[in-house]
Amino acid sequence: MSFQKILEKYRKYSFSEHDKGVRFERLIQAFLKTDPRYSNKFKELMDKNILSVEVIRDEILKVVKKIKKGSIFFNYLHEIGILKYIFPSLDNCYGHEHGKYHEEDIYEHCMICGDWISNRFPLIKLAGYLHD
């Protein structure tokens, strides 16, 4: 999909000018985190603790408050290799079997739990994602 088509989609489906800006900001952040020319810079910031814990916390809470399926966010963090720096214990759950009572692995189980909790309770929702 072309950049222009993405922008057209944002204009069509955004709820407000603020929502449009938030969507665009996330698009640019995703690009900077995944493009090989820039993704290593983000990892350097994490390794050097230049990116503050408060900023990371605030961004995670924004996601948990606004996005019904926060699992998309956590899956993306895992895919680009950042989850292990922010939530190493959650990242370690990826691929671990959960026992005979669950078909999904522990990580997927946590994602399902978090996704089922209402956005009105962001800390409880976050606890759902991190509970194992």
PDB file of C-alpha atoms in Angstrom:
ATOM      1  CA  MET A   1       0.000   0.000   0.000  1.00  0.00           C
ATOM      2  CA  SER A   2       1.395   3.395  -0.923  1.00  0.00           C
ATOM      3  CA  PHE A   3       2.031   6.127   1.624  1.00  0.00           C
ATOM      4  CA  GLN A   4      -0.637   8.272  -0.063  1.00  0.00           C
ATOM      5  CA  LYS A   5      -3.231   5.476   0.259  1.00  0.00           C
ATOM      6  CA  ILE A   6      -2.426   5.096   3.960  1.00  0.00           C
ATOM      7  CA  LEU A   7      -2.922   8.834   4.495  1.00  0.00           C
ATOM      8  CA  GLU A   8      -6.238   8.719   2.623  1.00  0.00           C
ATOM      9  CA  LYS A   9      -7.372   5.868   4.857  1.00  0.00           C
ATOM     10  CA  TYR A  10      -6.385   7.841   7.968  1.00  0.00           C
ATOM     11  CA  ARG A  11      -8.354  10.849   6.751  1.00  0.00           C
ATOM     12  CA  LYS A  12     -11.400   8.693   6.060  1.00  0.00           C
ATOM     13  CA  TYR A  13     -11.452   6.680   9.313  1.00  0.00           C
ATOM     14  CA  SER A  14     -10.082   9.124  11.894  1.00  0.00           C
ATOM     15  CA  PHE A  15     -12.563  10.314  14.510  1.00  0.00           C
ATOM     16  CA  SER A  16     -10.998  13.757  14.883  1.00  0.00           C
ATOM     17  CA  GLU A  17      -7.976  15.850  13.954  1.00  0.00           C
ATOM     18  CA  HIS A  18      -6.313  14.595  17.138  1.00  0.00           C
ATOM     19  CA  ASP A  19      -6.978  10.960  16.181  1.00  0.00           C
ATOM     20  CA  LYS A  20      -5.582  11.652  12.714  1.00  0.00           C
ATOM     21  CA  GLY A  21      -2.407  13.059  14.288  1.00  0.00           C
ATOM     22  CA  VAL A  22      -2.049  10.103  16.665  1.00  0.00           C
ATOM     23  CA  ARG A  23      -2.436   7.635  13.798  1.00  0.00           C
ATOM     24  CA  PHE A  24       0.140   9.482  11.708  1.00  0.00           C
ATOM     25  CA  GLU A  25       2.575   9.619  14.638  1.00  0.00           C
ATOM     26  CA  ARG A  26       2.246   5.860  15.136  1.00  0.00           C
ATOM     27  CA  LEU A  27       2.790   5.277  11.428  1.00  0.00           C
ATOM     28  CA  ILE A  28       6.029   7.252  11.503  1.00  0.00           C
ATOM     29  CA  GLN A  29       7.168   5.544  14.707  1.00  0.00           C
ATOM     30  CA  ALA A  30       6.500   2.121  13.187  1.00  0.00           C
ATOM     31  CA  PHE A  31       8.490   3.108  10.117  1.00  0.00           C
ATOM     32  CA  LEU A  32      11.423   4.340  12.199  1.00  0.00           C
ATOM     33  CA  LYS A  33      11.404   1.195  14.327  1.00  0.00           C
ATOM     34  CA  THR A  34      11.274  -1.244  11.408  1.00  0.00           C
ATOM     35  CA  ASP A  35      13.264   0.421   8.644  1.00  0.00           C
ATOM     36  CA  PRO A  36      16.813  -0.995   8.784  1.00  0.00           C
ATOM     37  CA  ARG A  37      18.271   2.498   8.503  1.00  0.00           C
ATOM     38  CA  TYR A  38      16.621   3.568  11.780  1.00  0.00           C
ATOM     39  CA  SER A  39      15.667   0.479  13.812  1.00  0.00           C
ATOM     40  CA  ASN A  40      19.147   0.061  15.314  1.00  0.00           C
ATOM     41  CA  LYS A  41      18.962   3.619  16.634  1.00  0.00           C
ATOM     42  CA  PHE A  42      15.908   2.690  18.702  1.00  0.00           C
ATOM     43  CA  LYS A  43      17.731  -0.345  20.110  1.00  0.00           C
ATOM     44  CA  GLU A  44      20.689   1.897  21.006  1.00  0.00           C
ATOM     45  CA  LEU A  45      18.348   4.200  22.915  1.00  0.00           C
ATOM     46  CA  MET A  46      17.003   1.219  24.837  1.00  0.00           C
ATOM     47  CA  ASP A  47      20.482  -0.174  25.558  1.00  0.00           C
ATOM     48  CA  LYS A  48      21.754   3.177  26.814  1.00  0.00           C
ATOM     49  CA  ASN A  49      18.600   3.847  28.852  1.00  0.00           C
ATOM     50  CA  ILE A  50      18.172   7.129  26.990  1.00  0.00           C
ATOM     51  CA  LEU A  51      14.505   6.359  26.519  1.00  0.00           C
ATOM     52  CA  SER A  52      13.049   6.945  29.979  1.00  0.00           C
ATOM     53  CA  VAL A  53      11.015   4.404  31.870  1.00  0.00           C
ATOM     54  CA  GLU A  54       8.319   7.040  32.310  1.00  0.00           C
ATOM     55  CA  VAL A  55       7.959   7.549  28.550  1.00  0.00           C
ATOM     56  CA  ILE A  56       7.719   3.801  27.980  1.00  0.00           C
ATOM     57  CA  ARG A  57       5.157   3.445  30.786  1.00  0.00           C
ATOM     58  CA  ASP A  58       3.046   6.313  29.451  1.00  0.00           C
ATOM     59  CA  GLU A  59       3.060   4.925  25.907  1.00  0.00           C
ATOM     60  CA  ILE A  60       2.074   1.448  27.085  1.00  0.00           C
ATOM     61  CA  LEU A  61      -0.778   2.858  29.168  1.00  0.00           C
ATOM     62  CA  LYS A  62      -1.968   4.880  26.164  1.00  0.00           C
ATOM     63  CA  VAL A  63      -2.133   1.695  24.119  1.00  0.00           C
ATOM     64  CA  VAL A  64      -3.920  -0.230  26.862  1.00  0.00           C
ATOM     65  CA  LYS A  65      -6.455   2.604  27.310  1.00  0.00           C
ATOM     66  CA  LYS A  66      -7.193   3.184  23.627  1.00  0.00           C
ATOM     67  CA  ILE A  67      -6.773  -0.090  21.753  1.00  0.00           C
ATOM     68  CA  LYS A  68      -9.205  -2.955  22.340  1.00  0.00           C
ATOM     69  CA  LYS A  69      -6.698  -5.534  21.116  1.00  0.00           C
ATOM     70  CA  GLY A  70      -3.473  -4.443  22.780  1.00  0.00           C
ATOM     71  CA  SER A  71      -2.095  -7.851  21.814  1.00  0.00           C
ATOM     72  CA  ILE A  72      -1.393  -6.360  18.383  1.00  0.00           C
ATOM     73  CA  PHE A  73       0.946  -3.870  20.067  1.00  0.00           C
ATOM     74  CA  PHE A  74       2.687  -6.518  22.208  1.00  0.00           C
ATOM     75  CA  ASN A  75       3.025  -8.872  19.207  1.00  0.00           C
ATOM     76  CA  TYR A  76       4.615  -6.063  17.223  1.00  0.00           C
ATOM     77  CA  LEU A  77       7.062  -5.324  20.061  1.00  0.00           C
ATOM     78  CA  HIS A  78       7.981  -9.021  20.108  1.00  0.00           C
ATOM     79  CA  GLU A  79       8.407  -9.190  16.322  1.00  0.00           C
ATOM     80  CA  ILE A  80      10.826  -6.249  16.219  1.00  0.00           C
ATOM     81  CA  GLY A  81      12.760  -7.498  19.252  1.00  0.00           C
ATOM     82  CA  ILE A  82      11.868  -4.719  21.696  1.00  0.00           C
ATOM     83  CA  LEU A  83       9.551  -6.643  24.036  1.00  0.00           C
ATOM     84  CA  LYS A  84      12.515  -8.427  25.640  1.00  0.00           C
ATOM     85  CA  TYR A  85      13.825  -5.062  26.854  1.00  0.00           C
ATOM     86  CA  ILE A  86      10.519  -3.742  28.179  1.00  0.00           C
ATOM     87  CA  PHE A  87       8.869  -6.914  29.519  1.00  0.00           C
ATOM     88  CA  PRO A  88      11.477  -9.704  29.478  1.00  0.00           C
ATOM     89  CA  SER A  89       9.283 -12.100  31.477  1.00  0.00           C
ATOM     90  CA  LEU A  90       6.415 -11.715  28.979  1.00  0.00           C
ATOM     91  CA  ASP A  91       8.783 -12.186  26.056  1.00  0.00           C
ATOM     92  CA  ASN A  92      10.074 -15.399  27.686  1.00  0.00           C
ATOM     93  CA  CYS A  93       6.508 -16.774  27.697  1.00  0.00           C
ATOM     94  CA  TYR A  94       6.495 -16.771  23.893  1.00  0.00           C
ATOM     95  CA  GLY A  95       6.390 -20.375  22.632  1.00  0.00           C
ATOM     96  CA  HIS A  96       6.155 -21.986  26.093  1.00  0.00           C
ATOM     97  CA  GLU A  97       3.419 -24.566  26.420  1.00  0.00           C
ATOM     98  CA  HIS A  98       0.729 -23.823  28.971  1.00  0.00           C
ATOM     99  CA  GLY A  99      -0.263 -27.349  29.935  1.00  0.00           C
ATOM    100  CA  LYS A 100      -2.996 -29.745  28.977  1.00  0.00           C
ATOM    101  CA  TYR A 101      -5.856 -27.333  29.793  1.00  0.00           C
ATOM    102  CA  HIS A 102      -4.842 -24.692  27.237  1.00  0.00           C
ATOM    103  CA  GLU A 103      -4.284 -25.068  23.506  1.00  0.00           C
ATOM    104  CA  GLU A 104      -2.344 -21.789  23.259  1.00  0.00           C
ATOM    105  CA  ASP A 105       1.126 -21.090  24.625  1.00  0.00           C
ATOM    106  CA  ILE A 106       1.559 -18.935  27.747  1.00  0.00           C
ATOM    107  CA  TYR A 107       2.221 -15.771  25.745  1.00  0.00           C
ATOM    108  CA  GLU A 108      -0.910 -16.185  23.628  1.00  0.00           C
ATOM    109  CA  HIS A 109      -2.925 -16.972  26.770  1.00  0.00           C
ATOM    110  CA  CYS A 110      -1.779 -13.662  28.308  1.00  0.00           C
ATOM    111  CA  MET A 111      -2.704 -11.797  25.109  1.00  0.00           C
ATOM    112  CA  ILE A 112      -6.190 -13.333  25.075  1.00  0.00           C
ATOM    113  CA  CYS A 113      -6.737 -12.405  28.740  1.00  0.00           C
ATOM    114  CA  GLY A 114      -5.614  -8.808  28.240  1.00  0.00           C
ATOM    115  CA  ASP A 115      -7.717  -8.368  25.111  1.00  0.00           C
ATOM    116  CA  TRP A 116     -10.866  -9.492  26.963  1.00  0.00           C
ATOM    117  CA  ILE A 117     -10.539  -6.861  29.717  1.00  0.00           C
ATOM    118  CA  SER A 118     -12.252  -3.513  29.146  1.00  0.00           C
ATOM    119  CA  ASN A 119     -10.205  -0.431  28.265  1.00  0.00           C
ATOM    120  CA  ARG A 120     -12.018   1.343  31.100  1.00  0.00           C
ATOM    121  CA  PHE A 121      -9.694  -0.498  33.492  1.00  0.00           C
ATOM    122  CA  PRO A 122      -6.235   0.041  31.953  1.00  0.00           C
ATOM    123  CA  LEU A 123      -4.168  -1.229  34.888  1.00  0.00           C
ATOM    124  CA  ILE A 124      -6.272  -4.381  35.195  1.00  0.00           C
ATOM    125  CA  LYS A 125      -6.042  -4.826  31.418  1.00  0.00           C
ATOM    126  CA  LEU A 126      -2.243  -4.484  31.620  1.00  0.00           C
ATOM    127  CA  ALA A 127      -2.240  -7.031  34.470  1.00  0.00           C
ATOM    128  CA  GLY A 128      -4.141  -9.382  32.144  1.00  0.00           C
ATOM    129  CA  TYR A 129      -1.359  -9.141  29.582  1.00  0.00           C
ATOM    130  CA  LEU A 130       1.345  -9.678  32.199  1.00  0.00           C
ATOM    131  CA  HIS A 131      -0.313 -12.084  34.636  1.00  0.00           C
ATOM    132  CA  ASP A 132       1.703 -15.260  33.943  1.00  0.00           C
TER     133      ASP A 132
END
